Amino acid sequence: MILSIILIEKIIGYLLNYKYLPSKYKLSLSLVNKAVFKYISKNYCNKLYLGRNIGNGSLDLKQTEIHLKNQYCLLKHISHLTCHTITMDNHNLPLTDLYSLSCVTIKTFFSYIQQFSYLRELNLALTHETIIKSDYSSITVFPRLEKFTITCYYSINSHQAIPSILELLQYIRTVKHLEIKSAGSNTITKNIIIDEMERFTPNQLEFLLLIYGSSQITSHGCFLRQVNSLKKYINLNCTLSDLDLVYQFNALTWLKLHFKLYTIGIDQFLSSINQKPTLTKLKLILSDDITDTNWPQFQFIQSLELTGSINVIASALASNYQCTSLKSLKLASNSPNNTSIFSPPINEFREFFHYNKSIRKIQIQIKFSLVSQDHIGDVYLMLASNPHLKHIVLGITDNQIDVNPSCEELTNSKSVDRITIVILGVKNMNVSHIKLPNFNLVNLITHNGFKKYQYRRDFKINYELPTTSIISKILNFFK
């Protein structure tokens, strides 16, 4: 019996984590039996968003509480909560398993924080209230937070708020991911942040992001303090001296650098990438005036996101025709004069997908007003010719009303089983009617002009009807 429960949970867990299954289908699995209902309730239906007006005894909050008490409501264990404030009203919600909390009004928050013993992620946004020491000085047991993000907006006096925020860090001894972002222009306040982070517990943080005003704080003293523990590093305006800092990190797995100006040490940095075996994800943004770069053949990089000039992209591809580590590639050109790597497709792009055997996922952006239909067809055929590619993400950025992409050539691939179409900024465009032979539209996500269509090969699940799949039959066997 125990083995059957473990097997069921393994199967359900796999299905819930598989993003190419429609949400309605995942929810329908809760009808299998009570055990599956409880598992989905705890591991999938565990997020709640309360708007600014829901609270303080509002009718909406009361209706929410009534709904949550319904035996058929899946939301029984709230582990992720986003709300405006924590009050006695919304504290009546089932929050004993709360893992992640995002809130704005924080005065009452500290009155309840000791009750959230499982809380590991906290995101505070200060818009009208600031933090003072008396808010938290009486707390005897603070949750073992691992991720802490705090943002001070322009309506807050950052010179007053920052010292109290930094002192609050003394109560959070377990944090590994720390972000402090504040509006302001006071040099004294900026130096206070630097001084505090240069005294922070050494080699504790895996990620550190400091933003003050309109710029990032990149003081080397803050980051050298975490040189052996930092796993993720972002630099939004990388300079030669910043590269010297990157060389010293010993545990990096993820790196994002933005070069806004040409930097002499770029080639040296590129050649050093293979000296960091833990670094597997790399995101580089190079300004359009950087055109001459020497790329190595990657030994450890598995995911590369590259924005740069046509010459930079061509050089990176040419050096990695035979690369065996690269699994995911995202390309975006920022070359001036409305040029594109696809009009016509550069030869290095063609050769890369002809020779490379490790690539599994490609993400590209096409502005259809700059690329002819013939050239777009050439791009699709190049992608379809690679026998190892599994997932294609096509980004469409355009202002053309009559844009209507035909993607049928992509389906000629023998290996691709997922196609994602992402649309940004295209007016009056609806691609839900696009029929990709042997592919089914399994997910549609829309939000503020953003549209994402996810297709899966031969994936016919009618989630409006009772579940009759082979998975369901296996689960029913153990009822």
C-alpha positions in Angstrom: 0.0 0.0 0.0 2.8 2.4 0.9 4.5 1.5 -2.4 1.3 2.3 -4.3 1.0 5.7 -2.6 4.6 6.6 -3.4 4.1 5.5 -7.0 0.9 7.7 -7.3 2.7 10.7 -5.9 5.6 10.2 -8.3 3.3 10.1 -11.3 1.2 13.1 -10.1 4.3 15.1 -9.3 5.7 14.5 -12.7 2.5 15.6 -14.4 2.2 18.7 -12.2 5.7 19.8 -13.0 5.2 19.3 -16.7 4.5 22.8 -18.0 3.1 21.5 -21.4 0.1 20.0 -19.7 -2.9 22.4 -19.5 -3.8 23.6 -16.0 -7.3 22.4 -16.3 -6.1 18.9 -17.0 -3.8 19.0 -13.9 -6.8 20.2 -11.8 -9.0 17.4 -13.1 -6.6 14.8 -11.7 -7.8 15.8 -8.2 -11.0 13.8 -9.0 -9.0 10.5 -9.0 -9.3 10.0 -5.2 -8.8 11.8 -1.9 -5.1 11.1 -1.7 -4.5 12.7 -5.0 -6.8 15.6 -4.1 -4.7 16.2 -1.0 -1.4 15.9 -2.9 -2.5 18.4 -5.6 -3.9 20.7 -2.9 -0.5 20.8 -1.1 1.9 20.8 -4.0 0.1 22.7 -6.8 -3.0 24.7 -5.7 -1.1 26.5 -3.0 -0.8 30.2 -4.1 -3.2 33.0 -3.2 -3.3 36.6 -4.3 -5.3 39.2 -2.3 -5.8 42.6 -3.9 -5.2 45.8 -2.1 -8.9 46.2 -1.2 -9.3 42.7 0.2 -8.8 43.0 3.9 -10.0 44.8 7.0 -13.2 42.8 7.2 -14.1 43.4 3.5 -16.9 41.3 2.0 -14.4 39.9 -0.6 -12.2 38.5 2.1 -15.2 36.9 3.9 -16.4 35.4 0.7 -12.8 34.1 0.1 -12.8 32.5 3.5 -16.1 30.8 2.9 -15.0 29.5 -0.4 -11.7 28.1 1.1 -13.7 26.2 3.7 -15.7 24.4 1.0 -14.7 20.7 1.0 -14.3 20.8 -2.8 -11.9 23.8 -2.8 -8.4 22.7 -3.6 -6.7 25.6 -1.8 -6.3 24.1 1.6 -2.6 24.8 2.2 -1.4 28.3 1.3 2.3 28.2 0.9 2.7 31.3 -1.3 0.8 34.5 -0.4 0.8 37.9 -2.1 -1.2 40.6 -0.3 -1.2 44.3 0.6 -0.9 43.7 4.4 -1.0 41.0 7.0 -3.9 41.7 9.5 -6.0 39.7 11.9 -8.5 39.3 9.1 -6.4 37.6 6.5 -4.4 35.8 9.2 -7.6 33.7 9.7 -6.7 32.1 6.4 -4.9 28.7 6.4 -1.3 30.1 6.6 0.4 27.6 8.8 2.3 26.2 5.8 3.3 29.6 4.5 6.6 29.4 2.6 6.7 32.6 0.6 5.2 36.0 1.4 5.0 39.2 -0.6 3.4 42.2 1.1 3.4 46.0 1.1 2.2 47.3 4.4 4.6 45.9 7.0 3.7 47.5 10.3 1.4 44.6 11.4 3.5 42.0 9.6 6.0 41.8 12.4 3.3 41.0 14.9 2.6 37.7 13.2 6.0 36.7 11.8 6.9 34.4 14.6 3.9 32.3 13.8 5.2 31.6 10.2 7.8 29.0 11.2 8.0 27.6 7.7 8.5 31.0 6.0 11.6 30.9 3.8 11.0 33.7 1.2 10.0 37.2 2.1 9.4 40.1 -0.3 8.7 43.5 1.3 7.8 46.6 -0.8 7.8 49.8 1.1 5.5 52.4 -0.5 4.1 54.5 2.4 5.6 53.0 5.6 9.1 52.6 6.6 10.7 50.2 9.1 11.9 51.3 12.5 13.8 49.2 15.0 10.9 49.0 17.5 8.9 47.0 14.8 11.2 44.0 15.2 13.4 44.4 18.2 11.1 42.4 20.4 11.1 39.3 18.1 12.7 36.4 19.9 12.4 33.8 17.1 12.7 34.9 13.5 11.8 32.5 10.6 14.8 30.8 8.9 14.5 33.0 5.8 16.6 31.9 2.8 15.5 34.6 0.4 14.9 38.2 1.4 14.0 41.0 -1.0 13.1 44.6 0.1 12.3 47.5 -2.1 12.0 51.2 -1.1 10.1 53.4 -3.5 10.4 57.1 -4.0 7.6 57.8 -1.5 9.8 56.5 1.3 12.6 58.5 2.9 15.4 56.0 2.1 17.9 57.9 4.3 15.7 57.0 7.2 14.6 53.5 6.1 17.9 52.0 5.0 19.7 51.9 8.4 16.8 50.1 10.0 16.6 47.7 7.1 20.2 46.8 7.4 19.9 46.3 11.1 17.0 43.9 10.5 19.5 41.7 8.6 21.1 40.9 12.0 17.9 39.0 12.8 18.0 37.0 9.5 21.0 34.8 10.0 20.1 32.2 7.4 19.5 34.3 4.3 21.2 33.1 1.1 19.5 35.3 -1.5 19.5 39.0 -0.7 18.2 41.9 -2.7 18.0 45.5 -1.5 16.6 48.0 -4.0 16.0 51.6 -3.0 15.1 54.9 -4.7 17.3 57.8 -3.6 20.4 59.8 -4.5 22.0 60.4 -1.1 25.7 59.3 -1.3 25.8 58.9 2.5 23.0 56.4 2.4 24.7 54.5 -0.4 27.9 54.3 1.6 26.0 53.0 4.6 24.8 50.1 2.4 28.3 49.4 1.2 29.8 49.5 4.7 27.2 47.1 6.1 27.6 44.6 3.3 31.4 44.7 3.7 30.8 43.5 7.2 28.2 40.9 6.4 28.9 37.3 7.4 31.5 36.0 4.9 30.6 33.3 2.4 27.0 33.0 3.4 25.2 34.5 0.3 24.6 32.7 -2.9 23.1 35.8 -4.6 23.4 39.5 -3.8 21.9 42.4 -5.7 22.1 46.0 -4.5 20.4 48.8 -6.3 20.4 52.4 -5.1 18.8 55.2 -7.1 19.3 54.4 -10.8 22.4 52.4 -10.6 23.7 49.1 -9.2 26.1 49.0 -6.3 29.1 46.9 -7.5 31.6 47.7 -4.7 34.1 44.9 -4.8 34.3 44.7 -1.0 30.7 43.6 -0.8 31.1 40.7 -3.2 34.6 39.6 -2.2 33.1 38.9 1.2 31.1 36.2 -0.6 33.7 35.0 -3.0 33.4 31.3 -2.1 29.6 31.1 -1.8 28.2 33.3 -4.5 26.5 31.1 -7.2 24.6 33.8 -9.1 26.1 37.2 -10.1 24.5 40.1 -12.1 26.4 43.2 -13.3 24.3 45.6 -15.3 27.2 47.8 -16.4 30.3 45.6 -16.4 33.7 47.2 -16.6 37.3 45.9 -16.7 37.7 46.0 -13.0 34.4 44.2 -12.5 35.8 41.4 -14.7 38.7 41.1 -12.3 36.1 40.4 -9.6 34.3 37.8 -11.6 37.5 35.8 -12.0 37.7 35.4 -8.3 34.3 33.8 -7.8 34.8 30.1 -7.1 31.2 28.7 -7.1 29.4 30.5 -9.9 26.7 28.5 -11.7 24.8 31.4 -13.3 26.3 34.7 -14.7 24.7 37.8 -16.3 26.9 40.6 -17.6 25.8 43.7 -19.5 28.6 45.5 -21.4 27.3 49.0 -22.3 30.6 50.1 -23.6 33.5 48.3 -25.2 35.8 46.9 -22.6 39.4 45.8 -23.3 39.1 42.7 -21.2 36.1 41.1 -23.0 38.2 38.6 -25.0 40.2 37.6 -21.9 36.9 37.1 -20.0 35.6 34.9 -22.8 38.7 32.8 -22.8 38.4 32.3 -19.0 34.9 30.8 -19.2 36.2 27.3 -19.6 38.2 27.7 -16.4 35.0 27.7 -14.3 33.6 24.1 -14.5 30.6 25.0 -12.2 29.4 27.8 -14.5 26.7 26.3 -16.8 24.4 29.3 -17.5 25.7 32.5 -19.1 23.7 35.6 -20.2 25.6 38.3 -22.0 24.4 41.6 -23.4 27.0 43.4 -25.5 26.4 46.9 -26.9 26.1 47.3 -30.7 29.5 49.0 -30.9 31.2 45.8 -29.8 31.8 43.9 -33.0 35.1 42.1 -32.7 35.2 39.2 -30.2 37.1 35.9 -29.9 34.9 33.1 -28.5 36.1 29.8 -27.2 34.4 26.4 -27.8 32.5 26.0 -24.6 33.3 23.0 -22.4 30.8 23.5 -19.5 28.2 26.1 -20.6 24.8 24.4 -21.1 22.7 27.5 -21.5 23.7 30.7 -23.4 21.6 33.8 -23.8 23.4 36.3 -26.1 22.4 39.8 -27.2 24.8 41.6 -29.5 25.8 42.7 -32.9 25.6 40.4 -35.9 29.4 40.0 -35.9 29.3 39.0 -32.2 26.6 36.4 -32.7 28.3 35.0 -35.8 31.6 34.7 -34.0 30.0 32.9 -31.0 28.2 30.4 -33.3 31.3 29.7 -35.4 33.4 28.8 -32.4 30.8 26.3 -31.2 29.9 24.2 -34.2 31.3 21.1 -32.4 30.4 22.1 -28.8 29.1 19.2 -26.9 27.9 20.9 -23.7 25.5 23.6 -25.1 21.9 22.5 -24.7 19.9 25.8 -24.8 20.6 28.9 -26.9 18.8 32.2 -27.0 19.9 34.8 -29.6 18.9 38.5 -30.1 20.5 41.0 -32.3 20.9 44.7 -31.4 22.6 45.8 -34.5 21.6 49.3 -35.7 20.0 50.4 -38.9 17.2 47.8 -38.6 19.4 44.9 -39.6 18.8 41.3 -38.7 20.7 38.1 -38.5 17.9 36.6 -40.5 17.8 38.9 -43.6 19.3 36.8 -45.0 20.2 34.2 -42.3 23.9 34.5 -41.6 26.0 31.6 -42.7 27.2 30.8 -39.2 23.6 30.2 -38.1 23.1 27.8 -40.9 26.4 26.0 -40.2 25.7 25.8 -36.4 22.5 23.9 -36.9 24.0 21.7 -39.5 26.9 20.6 -37.4 26.0 21.0 -33.7 24.7 17.8 -32.0 24.2 18.9 -28.5 21.6 21.7 -28.9 18.1 20.9 -27.6 16.4 24.3 -27.3 16.6 27.5 -29.4 15.0 30.8 -28.8 15.1 33.5 -31.5 13.3 36.8 -32.1 12.1 37.9 -35.5 10.8 41.2 -36.6 8.7 40.3 -39.5 8.8 43.8 -41.1 12.5 43.4 -41.5 12.7 39.9 -42.8 11.2 38.6 -46.0 8.9 35.6 -46.0 11.5 33.6 -48.0 14.2 34.3 -45.5 11.9 33.3 -42.6 11.2 30.1 -44.4 15.0 29.5 -44.7 15.3 30.0 -41.0 12.6 27.4 -40.3 14.2 24.9 -42.6 17.6 25.3 -40.9 16.0 24.6 -37.5 14.0 21.7 -38.9 17.1 20.1 -40.4 18.8 19.6 -37.0 18.0 16.1 -35.9 18.7 16.8 -32.2 16.6 19.9 -31.6 13.6 19.4 -29.2 12.1 22.8 -28.4 11.8 25.9 -30.6 10.7 29.3 -29.1 9.8 31.9 -31.7 9.6 35.5 -30.4 7.7 37.9 -32.6 8.3 41.6 -32.0 6.6 43.9 -34.5 4.1 46.8 -34.9 2.7 45.5 -38.1 -1.1 44.8 -38.0 -1.1 42.4 -40.9 1.7 40.1 -39.5 0.5 36.5 -39.7 3.4 34.1 -39.3 3.2 30.7 -41.1 5.3 28.2 -39.1 4.4 25.0 -40.9 8.0 24.5 -42.0 9.0 24.0 -38.4 6.9 20.9 -38.2 9.0 19.2 -40.8 11.5 18.4 -38.1 11.7 14.8 -37.0 12.9 15.6 -33.5 11.1 18.8 -32.4 8.2 18.0 -30.1 7.5 21.5 -28.6 7.0 24.8 -30.3 6.3 28.0 -28.3 5.3 31.3 -30.0 5.7 34.4 -27.9 4.2 37.7 -29.2 5.2 41.2 -27.9 3.9 44.4 -29.3 2.0 43.1 -32.3 -1.3 44.8 -32.8 -4.6 43.0 -33.6 -2.8 39.7 -34.0 -4.4 36.4 -33.1 -2.4 33.2 -33.9 -4.7 30.8 -32.0 -6.0 29.7 -35.4 -2.6 28.7 -36.7 -2.6 25.0 -37.4 0.7 23.2 -37.0 0.4 19.8 -38.6 0.8 17.1 -36.0 1.0 19.7 -33.2 -1.7 20.6 -30.7 -2.1 23.9 -28.8 -1.9 22.9 -25.2 -1.5 26.2 -23.4 -2.4 29.8 -24.0 -1.0 32.6 -21.7 -2.0 36.2 -22.2 -1.1 39.2 -20.0 -1.0 42.9 -20.8 -0.3 42.5 -24.5 2.0 39.5 -23.9 0.8 36.3 -25.6 2.4 32.8 -25.3 1.1 29.9 -27.3 2.5 26.5 -26.4 2.3 23.6 -28.9 3.0 19.9 -28.3 3.4 17.2 -31.0 0.6 14.6 -31.0 -0.6 15.7 -27.6 -4.4 15.3 -27.6 -5.8 15.8 -24.2 -9.4 17.0 -23.9 -9.4 18.4 -20.4 -13.0 19.4 -20.6 -14.0 15.7 -20.4 -13.4 13.2 -17.5 -9.9 12.0 -17.4 -9.6 8.7 -19.4 -5.8 8.6 -20.1 -3.6 5.7 -19.4 -2.2 7.6 -16.4 -5.7 7.8 -14.9 -6.2 4.1 -15.4 -3.0 3.4 -13.5 -4.1 5.7 -10.7 -7.6 4.1 -10.6 -6.0 0.7 -10.1 -4.7 1.8 -6.7 -8.0 3.3 -5.5 
